[in-house]
Amino acid sequence: MCVRRCVITVGDLGEFGAVSRISGRLPQGRAVLLGPGDDAAMVSAPDGRVVVSTDLLIEGRHFRRDWSSGYDIGRKAAAQNLADVAAMGAVPTAIVVGLGMPADVPVSWLDALTEGFRDECAMVGASVVGGDTTRGDLVVLGVTALGDLGGRPAVTRAGARPGHVVAVAGRLGHAAAGLALLEAGVLPAPARQGHAPGTRNGTTARETPEREAALQAAVAAHQRPCPPYPCGPEAARLGASAMLDVSDGLLQDLGHVAEASGVRIELDPGAFEIGEPVAAAAEELGADPLDWVLTGGEDHALAATFPEEVRLPPSWHVVGRVLAGRGVVVPGREAGPGGWDHFRS
Amino acid sequence: MCVRRCVITVGDLGEFGAVSRISGRLPQGRAVLLGPGDDAAMVSAPDGRVVVSTDLLIEGRHFRRDWSSGYDIGRKAAAQNLADVAAMGAVPTAIVVGLGMPADVPVSWLDALTEGFRDECAMVGASVVGGDTTRGDLVVLGVTALGDLGGRPAVTRAGARPGHVVAVAGRLGHAAAGLALLEAGVLPAPARQGHAPGTRNGTTARETPEREAALQAAVAAHQRPCPPYPCGPEAARLGASAMLDVSDGLLQDLGHVAEASGVRIELDPGAFEIGEPVAAAAEELGADPLDWVLTGGEDHALAATFPEEVRLPPSWHVVGRVLAGRGVVVPGREAGPGGWDHFRS
């Protein structure tokens, strides 16, 4: 009788079995000259330059296995690196993944994680070209993404000039609203259990299906960001003067642009669109939705500055302007530090 | 009076303070087009291709802070990635580092770690071009190295053919001997305390200064590998048919070459030079030094196969030959699995 050992674990596979299982699920795209299985991979860098960005994600700090599925964790871990590459104006080509995990992790979870990485990379035509697996007490992900600028100059944080406009592409505040819902215990995480509308824990079933869907969408945004990847190279082609991905909160991240460019950034609080999931979560929790929009991270929107004469396509939404001076201000709101410091939070 | 708070910690600096402190200690070399401080770095890839390799190192599994200094941990973490790049026949150009650490890590330790990364990279002309810091309960290092092939084909594991010779460059068994000494408690780790010859813990002071120096050299090899970086591109230029870096043990790693190339590899046990540190440690612990040479990892020697007609320079030492068949054999020795499996060890 199979009682405890029905679940095949990573420990059962062993290191090389795990590597082989992961590699077998990873298609290799056009930029890949040599994929997984050797000391190193080889990736095309057609214009003679390569963009590179890395992030380290630790279980309990960046994700929780009871709040997010393996698949969502893979997608999110890939997304935050791919967004960094897009924020330079580049098209991501490849990622490599260092993966630490306990030996009792089910193989099904590893498969889901792998598929999450694979599918997020497929959004931009990139491939997982290599990695490293090791045992650890927690799941740890070291993700590095490479990208191709297609001959364009990189868009750094240092080119904003007085007179330029500030614009954003993608969602703001959704992930923060979803996290707040999870932390408040209002909504069960879909990763843990199936969810039937109107049967939530800890609250009465007073919402409409639309409201319920909006709250679920906020949680989903926390579990799986949806960065506006094509807007990165698009902004570069349009002549963006500075750009970054919003990972720690818009105010804090624009603070880096202000500092690197030696300018002041003034945001118009009335210019932001408050997404329905953000509005619904704010109502549910009695919060100010603009707080999440201005200080919430993890949606991986892109924020950029453009010379005033640039005609922006609908994907970019103007939210402020660049002035002479220092810092980031939002008239009518007190400017707290806002955002995320990993050693102080 | 300063009692407990004399030590400035990473938590005191905060995330951005830590990043700024790290970046300030990292010179940027010629291949760096954009260094730390933006969403991503930009590195030259002159021949339109880039080699990339990643590793994840977790405290307690890959290193111990009481057995190795921050400086040595930085050097070792960089070395094992740079060696992977060299093993493709490439010259390393850049690394990025994801760094997780507790808030109570002293800033002096972080500085030493940074300098370790910097100095190991300087050995090959590479630069630390970016990274990510986050808080964690343990020190975790996600290291990714990039490299340039200079127009040469990459040397994979798949090109060994019957009739080729097997050769190694660099040290074998030194790190394993040093680890065995540390595990046996024979020698205090220099990272923990100053060491005076003849005053070791747990043994009488019966060694000569030469013997003592040899044992210390074994421990030092465990703490800081010394990969033969230039031998990687050198082997590629000489026409190596397959190559890898020895990280899990020569037998196991050559097993990957045998499998990828579809060949049998026969090693000559009499062909190996036993280094003085390995011999001294074996005598101290009553061990067989050839065990460490054949199955010890972490020295990051390079192993390669070459067509028989290639005249090898002195840096390469022939230790076996390639035959038709499968597997790796050492005549006269029973072939155990040997080497390291992270999920089973």
XYZ file of C-alpha atoms in Angstrom:
690
model
C 0.000 0.000 0.000
C 1.233 3.422 -0.890
C 0.785 5.743 2.033
C 3.559 8.260 2.500
C 5.711 7.466 -0.524
C 3.158 8.159 -3.213
C 4.742 11.562 -3.731
C 7.923 11.356 -5.769
C 10.328 13.977 -4.483
C 13.357 15.802 -5.768
C 15.427 13.691 -3.359
C 14.218 10.563 -5.140
C 15.401 11.954 -8.473
C 18.805 13.052 -7.216
C 20.653 16.054 -8.589
C 21.271 14.750 -12.075
C 17.792 13.313 -12.358
C 16.348 16.668 -11.390
C 18.530 18.516 -13.883
C 17.586 16.090 -16.633
C 13.899 16.421 -15.791
C 14.080 20.210 -15.832
C 16.068 20.351 -19.082
C 13.650 18.010 -20.815
C 10.869 20.538 -20.372
C 12.678 23.536 -21.796
C 12.419 24.312 -25.500
C 15.319 26.355 -26.857
C 14.655 29.402 -29.001
C 16.498 30.971 -31.890
C 18.972 32.983 -29.833
C 20.276 29.821 -28.139
C 23.504 28.539 -29.649
C 24.096 25.975 -26.889
C 21.451 25.093 -24.334
C 21.478 23.289 -20.967
C 23.855 20.409 -20.230
C 27.372 21.791 -20.459
C 29.546 23.926 -18.175
C 27.951 27.007 -19.690
C 25.376 27.915 -22.298
C 26.001 30.068 -25.353
C 23.588 32.761 -26.463
C 23.524 34.977 -29.503
C 24.396 38.645 -28.910
C 23.908 39.951 -32.434
C 24.936 43.575 -31.933
C 28.072 42.730 -29.964
C 26.617 43.712 -26.592
C 24.580 41.850 -24.005
C 22.307 43.215 -21.295
C 22.382 41.263 -18.023
C 20.358 41.477 -14.832
C 20.100 39.195 -11.805
C 17.765 38.711 -8.851
C 17.742 36.457 -5.842
C 14.408 35.245 -4.469
C 14.130 33.498 -1.127
C 11.112 31.563 0.093
C 9.246 33.331 2.894
C 10.595 36.691 1.800
C 9.776 36.956 -1.899
C 7.161 34.217 -2.158
C 5.308 31.672 -0.081
C 4.622 28.190 -1.328
C 1.244 28.230 0.425
C 0.269 31.517 -1.264
C 1.579 30.818 -4.752
C 1.816 27.678 -6.851
C 5.133 26.449 -8.208
C 3.967 27.543 -11.622
C 3.231 31.095 -10.455
C 6.525 31.323 -8.584
C 8.374 30.348 -11.769
C 6.494 32.887 -13.824
C 7.023 35.643 -11.259
C 10.724 34.932 -10.786
C 11.274 34.986 -14.538
C 9.082 38.064 -14.989
C 10.966 40.274 -12.599
C 14.233 39.645 -14.411
C 12.811 39.848 -17.896
C 11.224 43.170 -16.901
C 14.632 44.502 -15.855
C 15.980 43.668 -19.293
C 12.964 45.257 -21.006
C 13.492 48.358 -18.864
C 16.831 48.923 -20.618
C 15.001 48.904 -23.936
C 16.188 45.372 -24.720
C 14.457 42.208 -25.844
C 15.166 39.325 -23.429
C 16.925 36.371 -25.054
C 17.721 33.918 -22.270
C 17.672 33.245 -18.566
C 19.691 30.971 -16.314
C 18.351 29.772 -12.971
C 20.118 28.713 -9.800
C 17.641 26.634 -7.838
C 18.007 25.594 -4.219
C 15.307 23.406 -2.695
C 14.651 20.859 0.033
C 14.902 17.192 -0.969
C 11.248 16.672 -0.008
C 9.937 19.032 -2.680
C 7.537 17.002 -4.851
C 8.650 16.481 -8.422
C 5.245 17.767 -9.503
C 6.078 21.099 -7.861
C 9.446 21.204 -9.635
C 7.707 20.467 -12.939
C 5.249 23.302 -12.338
C 8.066 25.703 -11.439
C 9.930 24.741 -14.608
C 6.822 25.267 -16.700
C 6.302 28.654 -15.092
C 9.798 29.722 -16.100
C 9.286 28.285 -19.567
C 5.952 30.005 -20.158
C 7.021 33.417 -18.884
C 10.106 33.260 -21.102
C 7.904 32.268 -24.035
C 6.019 35.576 -23.608
C 9.113 37.358 -24.920
C 10.704 34.655 -27.050
C 13.408 33.906 -24.476
C 14.613 30.486 -23.314
C 15.896 28.968 -20.075
C 19.373 28.031 -21.271
C 20.954 26.671 -18.124
C 21.081 26.549 -14.380
C 22.274 24.904 -11.237
C 20.399 22.881 -8.655
C 21.352 22.362 -5.062
C 19.765 21.328 -1.810
C 18.694 23.898 0.739
C 16.274 24.210 3.622
C 14.195 26.704 1.666
C 13.438 27.220 -1.980
C 15.900 29.799 -3.303
C 15.945 31.106 -6.863
C 18.866 32.964 -8.393
C 17.661 34.195 -11.766
C 19.750 35.986 -14.381
C 18.331 37.310 -17.631
C 20.169 38.336 -20.788
C 18.876 40.619 -23.495
C 19.558 42.111 -26.896
C 19.327 45.837 -27.614
C 19.036 45.434 -31.380
C 21.615 48.133 -31.973
C 19.796 50.736 -29.873
C 21.475 52.610 -27.022
C 20.491 51.289 -23.591
C 17.946 53.465 -21.790
C 19.449 54.121 -18.364
C 18.076 55.992 -15.364
C 20.267 58.999 -15.953
C 18.820 60.746 -19.008
C 15.734 62.556 -17.636
C 15.858 66.324 -18.211
C 13.625 69.194 -17.073
C 10.722 69.540 -19.475
C 10.435 65.816 -20.157
C 7.218 63.990 -19.299
C 6.940 60.981 -16.976
C 4.859 58.075 -18.238
C 4.051 54.556 -17.105
C 3.129 51.377 -18.944
C 1.522 48.397 -17.266
C -0.285 47.946 -13.971
C 0.405 49.771 -10.726
C -0.828 48.763 -7.278
C -2.451 45.492 -8.289
C 0.122 43.216 -6.704
C 0.255 45.300 -3.527
C -3.539 45.160 -3.235
C -3.438 41.394 -3.687
C -0.747 40.999 -1.073
C -2.766 43.120 1.362
C -5.781 40.863 0.806
C -3.697 37.755 1.458
C -2.084 39.268 4.544
C -5.475 40.268 5.899
C -6.666 36.695 5.427
C -9.661 37.982 3.505
C -9.211 35.678 0.610
C -7.915 32.123 0.492
C -5.017 31.780 -1.891
C -6.068 29.862 -5.003
C -2.751 28.020 -4.760
C -3.906 26.344 -1.556
C -7.477 25.504 -2.291
C -10.134 25.744 -4.911
C -12.162 28.856 -4.532
C -15.909 29.159 -4.886
C -17.226 32.721 -5.042
C -19.042 33.756 -1.903
C -17.486 31.108 0.329
C -14.470 33.005 1.546
C -12.923 32.605 4.945
C -13.209 35.349 7.481
C -15.870 37.446 5.863
C -19.482 37.190 4.966
C -20.457 36.457 1.414
C -21.769 39.898 0.670
C -19.928 40.622 -2.584
C -21.249 40.525 -6.058
C -19.560 38.159 -8.494
C -17.960 41.188 -10.169
C -16.487 42.414 -6.899
C -15.344 38.922 -6.055
C -13.659 38.617 -9.441
C -11.912 41.950 -8.919
C -10.523 40.808 -5.562
C -9.362 37.547 -7.079
C -7.701 39.498 -9.867
C -5.725 41.488 -7.297
C -4.504 38.268 -5.663
C -3.668 36.839 -9.074
C -1.652 39.980 -9.837
C 0.373 39.398 -6.685
C 0.954 35.794 -7.664
C 1.839 36.491 -11.268
C 2.886 39.913 -12.512
C 2.155 40.896 -16.079
C 4.971 43.222 -17.132
C 4.420 45.189 -20.352
C 7.542 43.722 -21.979
C 7.119 45.128 -25.515
C 6.798 48.629 -24.086
C 10.488 48.579 -23.136
C 11.951 48.361 -26.643
C 9.036 50.512 -27.837
C 10.025 53.283 -25.431
C 13.631 53.028 -26.554
C 12.583 53.413 -30.199
C 10.403 56.392 -29.272
C 13.385 58.092 -27.683
C 12.787 57.574 -23.969
C 15.358 59.537 -21.994
C 15.242 57.342 -18.866
C 13.453 54.146 -17.919
C 13.201 51.554 -15.162
C 10.933 48.799 -14.041
C 8.790 49.502 -10.996
C 9.768 46.786 -8.541
C 9.950 48.562 -5.177
C 7.178 51.137 -5.639
C 6.779 53.985 -8.126
C 7.838 56.785 -5.762
C 10.942 54.985 -4.608
C 11.901 53.792 -8.068
C 11.392 57.198 -9.670
C 13.590 58.477 -6.861
C 16.405 56.535 -8.501
C 15.696 58.267 -11.817
C 15.603 61.659 -10.095
C 18.895 60.959 -8.371
C 20.690 59.442 -11.365
C 19.453 62.208 -13.686
C 19.879 65.079 -11.207
C 16.266 66.236 -11.604
C 13.011 66.626 -9.712
C 9.979 64.557 -10.641
C 6.468 65.807 -9.943
C 3.615 63.336 -10.252
C -0.013 64.312 -10.796
C -2.088 62.269 -8.331
C -5.168 62.755 -10.504
C -3.487 61.271 -13.550
C -3.370 57.697 -12.322
C -5.934 55.192 -13.413
C -7.015 53.088 -10.448
C -7.568 49.546 -11.681
C -10.766 47.778 -10.686
C -8.916 45.157 -8.599
C -7.131 47.936 -6.709
C -10.365 49.857 -6.109
C -12.196 46.751 -4.924
C -9.411 45.745 -2.546
C -9.197 49.275 -1.154
C -12.903 49.261 -0.449
C -12.697 45.815 1.118
C -9.856 46.791 3.436
C -10.682 50.480 3.945
C -7.402 51.504 2.344
C -6.392 54.360 0.038
C -5.907 52.812 -3.392
C -3.439 55.510 -4.438
C -1.089 54.341 -1.702
C -0.726 51.011 -3.450
C -0.383 52.685 -6.840
C 2.396 54.966 -5.623
C 4.295 52.659 -3.285
C 3.386 49.082 -4.229
C 6.028 47.008 -5.937
C 5.986 43.735 -7.815
C 3.713 44.663 -10.718
C 6.800 45.389 -12.799
C 5.238 48.230 -14.698
C 7.682 50.343 -16.663
C 8.209 54.012 -15.872
C 9.982 56.239 -18.351
C 10.648 59.847 -19.210
C 10.294 61.207 -22.719
C 11.050 64.536 -24.392
C 7.790 66.503 -24.479
C 7.489 66.335 -28.257
C 7.353 62.533 -28.377
C 3.894 61.298 -29.339
C 3.192 58.436 -26.979
C 1.149 55.410 -28.055
C -1.794 54.322 -25.857
C 0.370 51.817 -23.962
C 2.106 54.748 -22.261
C 0.183 56.957 -19.860
C 1.540 60.343 -18.750
C 1.525 60.753 -14.953
C 3.934 63.593 -14.285
C 6.763 65.790 -15.431
C 10.436 66.382 -14.921
C 11.580 69.640 -13.322
C 14.842 71.118 -12.176
C 15.673 70.184 -8.603
C 15.735 66.996 -6.585
C 13.447 64.257 -5.359
C 9.978 63.008 -6.223
C 6.874 64.877 -5.119
C 3.152 64.300 -5.368
C 1.366 67.612 -4.722
C -1.225 67.249 -1.982
C 0.319 64.138 -0.483
C 2.933 63.918 2.184
C 5.929 62.121 0.773
C 6.912 59.295 3.075
C 9.821 57.081 2.119
C 7.392 54.579 0.569
C 8.551 51.375 -1.016
C 10.648 48.478 -0.026
C 14.027 48.099 1.667
C 15.027 44.467 2.011
C 17.131 44.971 5.112
C 14.658 47.180 6.918
C 11.300 45.696 6.031
C 30.373 53.250 25.938
C 30.276 51.013 22.944
C 29.525 47.462 23.925
C 27.330 45.595 21.491
C 26.897 48.207 18.769
C 30.535 48.641 17.847
C 29.981 46.354 14.873
C 28.258 48.122 12.001
C 25.984 45.654 10.276
C 24.346 45.320 6.901
C 21.044 46.116 8.626
C 22.473 49.462 9.693
C 23.357 50.284 6.093
C 20.002 49.243 4.645
C 19.586 47.778 1.193
C 20.594 50.835 -0.787
C 23.471 51.620 1.533
C 24.744 48.081 1.110
C 24.420 48.239 -2.672
C 26.219 51.564 -2.767
C 28.987 50.257 -0.535
C 29.457 47.167 -2.680
C 29.415 49.106 -5.962
C 31.967 51.592 -4.685
C 34.518 48.805 -4.333
C 34.168 47.372 -7.810
C 36.358 48.664 -10.625
C 34.890 48.156 -14.090
C 37.005 46.665 -16.841
C 37.146 47.207 -20.569
C 34.319 44.828 -21.484
C 31.871 46.771 -19.299
C 29.682 49.157 -21.267
C 27.384 49.909 -18.301
C 28.219 48.838 -14.764
C 26.216 48.541 -11.531
C 23.369 50.908 -10.673
C 20.722 50.461 -13.342
C 18.063 47.817 -14.018
C 20.661 45.812 -15.889
C 24.295 46.036 -16.862
C 25.638 45.984 -20.401
C 28.677 43.958 -21.392
C 30.610 43.731 -24.617
C 30.155 40.513 -26.608
C 32.538 41.224 -29.451
C 31.990 38.112 -31.559
C 28.189 38.266 -31.352
C 27.902 35.428 -28.837
C 28.046 35.255 -25.070
C 28.850 32.314 -22.817
C 26.834 32.196 -19.582
C 26.992 29.990 -16.504
C 25.333 30.231 -13.106
C 25.770 28.677 -9.661
C 23.919 28.934 -6.387
C 25.880 28.675 -3.140
C 24.178 28.277 0.214
C 25.820 28.751 3.586
C 26.272 25.500 5.474
C 26.219 23.498 2.270
C 28.812 25.135 0.032
C 30.726 27.132 2.616
C 30.872 27.834 6.323
C 31.518 31.284 7.666
C 33.531 29.763 10.537
C 35.733 27.796 8.130
C 36.229 30.439 5.467
C 36.597 34.211 5.593
C 34.252 36.482 3.653
C 37.131 37.212 1.327
C 37.732 33.531 0.593
C 34.019 32.865 0.108
C 33.882 35.667 -2.464
C 36.920 34.348 -4.289
C 35.622 30.795 -4.273
C 32.121 31.725 -5.427
C 33.553 33.765 -8.286
C 36.119 31.094 -9.131
C 33.675 28.282 -9.633
C 31.698 30.299 -12.166
C 34.688 31.770 -13.930
C 36.080 28.228 -14.247
C 32.858 27.104 -15.950
C 33.303 29.859 -18.517
C 36.968 28.973 -19.028
C 35.951 25.326 -19.492
C 34.082 26.320 -22.656
C 37.282 27.836 -23.990
C 36.106 31.367 -23.233
C 37.639 34.318 -21.441
C 35.370 35.536 -18.612
C 34.223 39.135 -19.021
C 31.762 39.816 -16.208
C 29.832 38.383 -13.299
C 26.621 39.395 -11.564
C 25.907 38.389 -7.985
C 22.637 37.857 -6.135
C 23.440 38.137 -2.443
C 21.152 37.121 0.386
C 22.354 37.699 3.939
C 21.145 38.238 7.494
C 20.850 41.848 8.656
C 23.394 41.175 11.416
C 26.228 40.447 8.990
C 29.027 42.901 9.795
C 29.784 45.436 7.090
C 33.428 44.402 7.364
C 32.423 40.883 6.286
C 30.467 42.293 3.339
C 33.476 44.384 2.347
C 35.717 41.321 2.476
C 33.251 39.307 0.394
C 33.104 42.091 -2.179
C 36.880 42.268 -2.334
C 37.036 38.515 -2.787
C 34.744 38.738 -5.799
C 36.697 41.699 -7.131
C 40.101 40.056 -6.780
C 39.097 36.708 -8.270
C 37.552 38.518 -11.234
C 40.733 40.548 -11.604
C 42.645 37.283 -12.141
C 40.954 36.992 -15.536
C 40.230 40.634 -16.342
C 36.518 40.313 -15.551
C 34.370 42.729 -13.529
C 31.428 42.460 -11.153
C 28.913 44.430 -13.210
C 25.772 44.120 -11.138
C 23.777 42.258 -8.581
C 20.923 42.130 -6.164
C 20.910 42.128 -2.390
C 18.230 40.790 -0.129
C 17.798 39.656 3.423
C 17.822 35.986 4.319
C 18.489 33.795 7.342
C 21.631 32.440 5.716
C 24.188 33.842 3.335
C 23.159 32.806 -0.179
C 25.113 33.632 -3.324
C 23.692 33.376 -6.827
C 26.596 33.970 -9.173
C 26.409 34.207 -12.959
C 29.454 34.609 -15.171
C 29.630 35.746 -18.794
C 32.445 35.086 -21.210
C 33.803 35.786 -24.667
C 34.952 33.030 -27.034
C 37.009 35.337 -29.242
C 35.549 33.822 -32.377
C 36.464 30.240 -31.421
C 33.908 27.437 -31.313
C 32.826 26.544 -27.779
C 34.433 23.360 -26.435
C 31.553 21.219 -25.208
C 31.528 17.840 -23.477
C 30.430 16.019 -26.586
C 33.473 15.957 -28.871
C 35.700 13.244 -27.354
C 36.499 10.436 -29.835
C 38.291 7.087 -29.478
C 42.010 7.628 -29.832
C 42.007 11.023 -28.168
C 44.017 11.578 -25.004
C 42.603 12.793 -21.672
C 44.537 15.557 -19.930
C 44.103 17.729 -16.880
C 45.296 21.209 -15.965
C 45.333 22.529 -12.428
C 45.144 20.871 -9.039
C 43.234 17.718 -8.146
C 42.401 16.505 -4.644
C 43.764 19.506 -2.779
C 40.411 20.954 -1.760
C 39.057 17.543 -0.781
C 42.111 16.900 1.385
C 41.663 20.285 3.043
C 37.989 19.638 3.691
C 38.831 16.253 5.228
C 41.323 17.947 7.555
C 38.724 20.514 8.612
C 36.048 17.856 9.105
C 38.422 15.760 11.188
C 39.103 18.796 13.361
C 42.806 18.276 12.877
C 43.518 21.814 11.909
C 41.917 25.024 13.088
C 40.583 27.042 10.200
C 42.699 30.124 9.627
C 39.459 32.049 9.134
C 38.573 31.519 12.784
C 41.819 32.041 14.530
C 45.422 32.829 14.016
C 47.486 29.719 13.624
C 50.893 29.065 15.093
C 52.688 26.008 13.705
C 52.876 23.164 16.178
C 49.998 24.332 18.341
C 47.122 22.609 16.598
C 44.043 21.334 18.317
C 43.489 17.622 18.732
C 46.914 16.376 17.833
C 50.385 16.562 19.154
C 52.856 18.921 17.616
C 54.914 16.267 15.925
C 55.090 17.713 12.420
C 57.922 19.445 10.776
C 57.301 22.984 9.556
C 57.227 21.627 5.982
C 54.534 19.093 6.837
C 52.580 21.726 8.703
C 52.793 24.061 5.727
C 51.574 21.289 3.425
C 48.532 20.659 5.628
C 47.778 24.363 5.762
C 48.065 24.504 1.989
C 45.409 21.787 1.690
C 43.044 23.763 3.911
C 43.800 26.914 1.929
C 42.972 25.035 -1.283
C 39.576 24.154 0.164
C 39.004 27.752 1.121
C 40.163 29.250 -2.127
C 40.445 27.252 -5.344
C 43.009 28.222 -7.910
C 41.518 27.310 -11.303
C 43.905 27.301 -14.269
C 41.838 29.887 -16.157
C 44.182 30.554 -19.093
C 44.296 26.814 -19.839
C 40.671 26.949 -21.019
C 41.155 29.238 -24.022
C 44.580 27.627 -24.514
C 42.973 24.187 -24.864
C 40.424 25.583 -27.292
C 43.201 27.036 -29.446
C 45.078 23.722 -29.319
C 42.012 21.937 -30.656
C 40.574 20.286 -27.535
C 37.695 18.011 -28.539
C 35.895 18.148 -25.173
C 36.434 20.018 -21.907
C 34.853 20.640 -18.526
C 35.782 21.980 -15.154
C 36.201 19.419 -12.382
C 33.716 20.506 -9.755
C 32.157 17.260 -8.504
C 35.162 14.937 -8.816
C 37.203 13.839 -11.824
C 35.569 10.411 -12.241
C 32.057 11.776 -12.055
C 32.775 14.779 -14.250
C 34.568 12.724 -16.897
C 31.488 10.507 -16.776
C 29.604 13.470 -18.262
C 32.140 13.680 -21.092
C 31.907 9.914 -21.686
C 28.126 10.096 -21.793
C 27.850 13.243 -23.911
C 30.508 11.994 -26.355
C 29.370 8.358 -26.403
C 32.823 7.045 -25.483
C 34.722 5.158 -22.786
C 37.426 6.906 -20.792
C 40.272 4.939 -19.225
C 42.467 6.709 -16.687
C 45.970 5.610 -15.757
C 46.176 5.663 -11.955
C 49.964 5.935 -12.151
C 49.804 9.064 -14.280
C 48.528 11.390 -11.589
C 50.859 13.637 -9.704
C 49.955 13.628 -6.029
C 50.464 17.138 -4.688
C 52.420 17.572 -1.477
C 49.373 18.924 0.426
C 47.357 15.883 -0.657
C 50.114 13.464 0.329
C 50.597 15.115 3.723
C 46.863 15.118 4.482
C 46.559 11.469 3.433
C 49.364 10.510 5.761
C 47.865 12.575 8.573
C 44.436 10.968 8.214
C 45.463 7.504 7.022
C 43.644 8.024 3.730
C 44.388 7.041 0.131
C 45.445 10.260 -1.631
C 44.292 8.973 -5.016
C 40.726 8.847 -3.699
C 40.780 12.604 -3.298
C 42.443 13.087 -6.666
C 39.824 10.984 -8.456
C 36.668 11.942 -6.575
C 37.343 15.271 -4.849
C 35.592 18.332 -6.224
C 36.076 22.046 -5.748
C 39.609 22.461 -7.067
C 38.133 23.478 -10.418
C 40.861 21.886 -12.439
C 40.109 21.579 -16.144
C 39.847 18.195 -17.824
C 39.933 17.945 -21.606
C 40.376 15.515 -24.436
C 42.651 16.202 -27.374
C 43.384 14.461 -30.671
C 46.517 12.357 -30.171
C 48.648 14.460 -32.506
C 48.211 17.663 -30.486
C 51.423 18.660 -28.741
C 50.396 19.654 -25.255
C 52.168 22.415 -23.341
C 53.402 21.679 -19.797
C 50.230 23.087 -18.245
C 48.357 20.019 -19.520
C 49.159 16.599 -18.098
C 47.981 13.418 -19.835
C 46.167 11.039 -17.473
C 44.240 8.702 -19.746
C 42.763 7.938 -23.115
C 39.465 7.767 -24.917
C 38.214 4.371 -26.147
C 35.103 3.052 -27.786
C 32.466 2.054 -25.258
C 30.904 3.638 -22.214
C 31.790 4.877 -18.773
C 34.976 5.833 -16.950
C 37.374 3.192 -15.658
C 40.562 3.223 -13.648
C 42.300 -0.155 -14.085
C 43.095 -1.737 -10.733
C 40.525 0.291 -8.841
C 36.925 -0.539 -8.216
C 34.818 2.200 -9.749
C 32.383 3.459 -7.166
C 30.038 6.261 -8.050
C 32.434 8.804 -6.535
C 31.712 12.505 -6.497
C 28.967 14.686 -5.320
C 25.179 14.634 -5.653
C 23.585 17.619 -3.986
C 20.311 15.884 -3.204
C 21.853 12.670 -1.913
C 24.901 13.837 -0.029
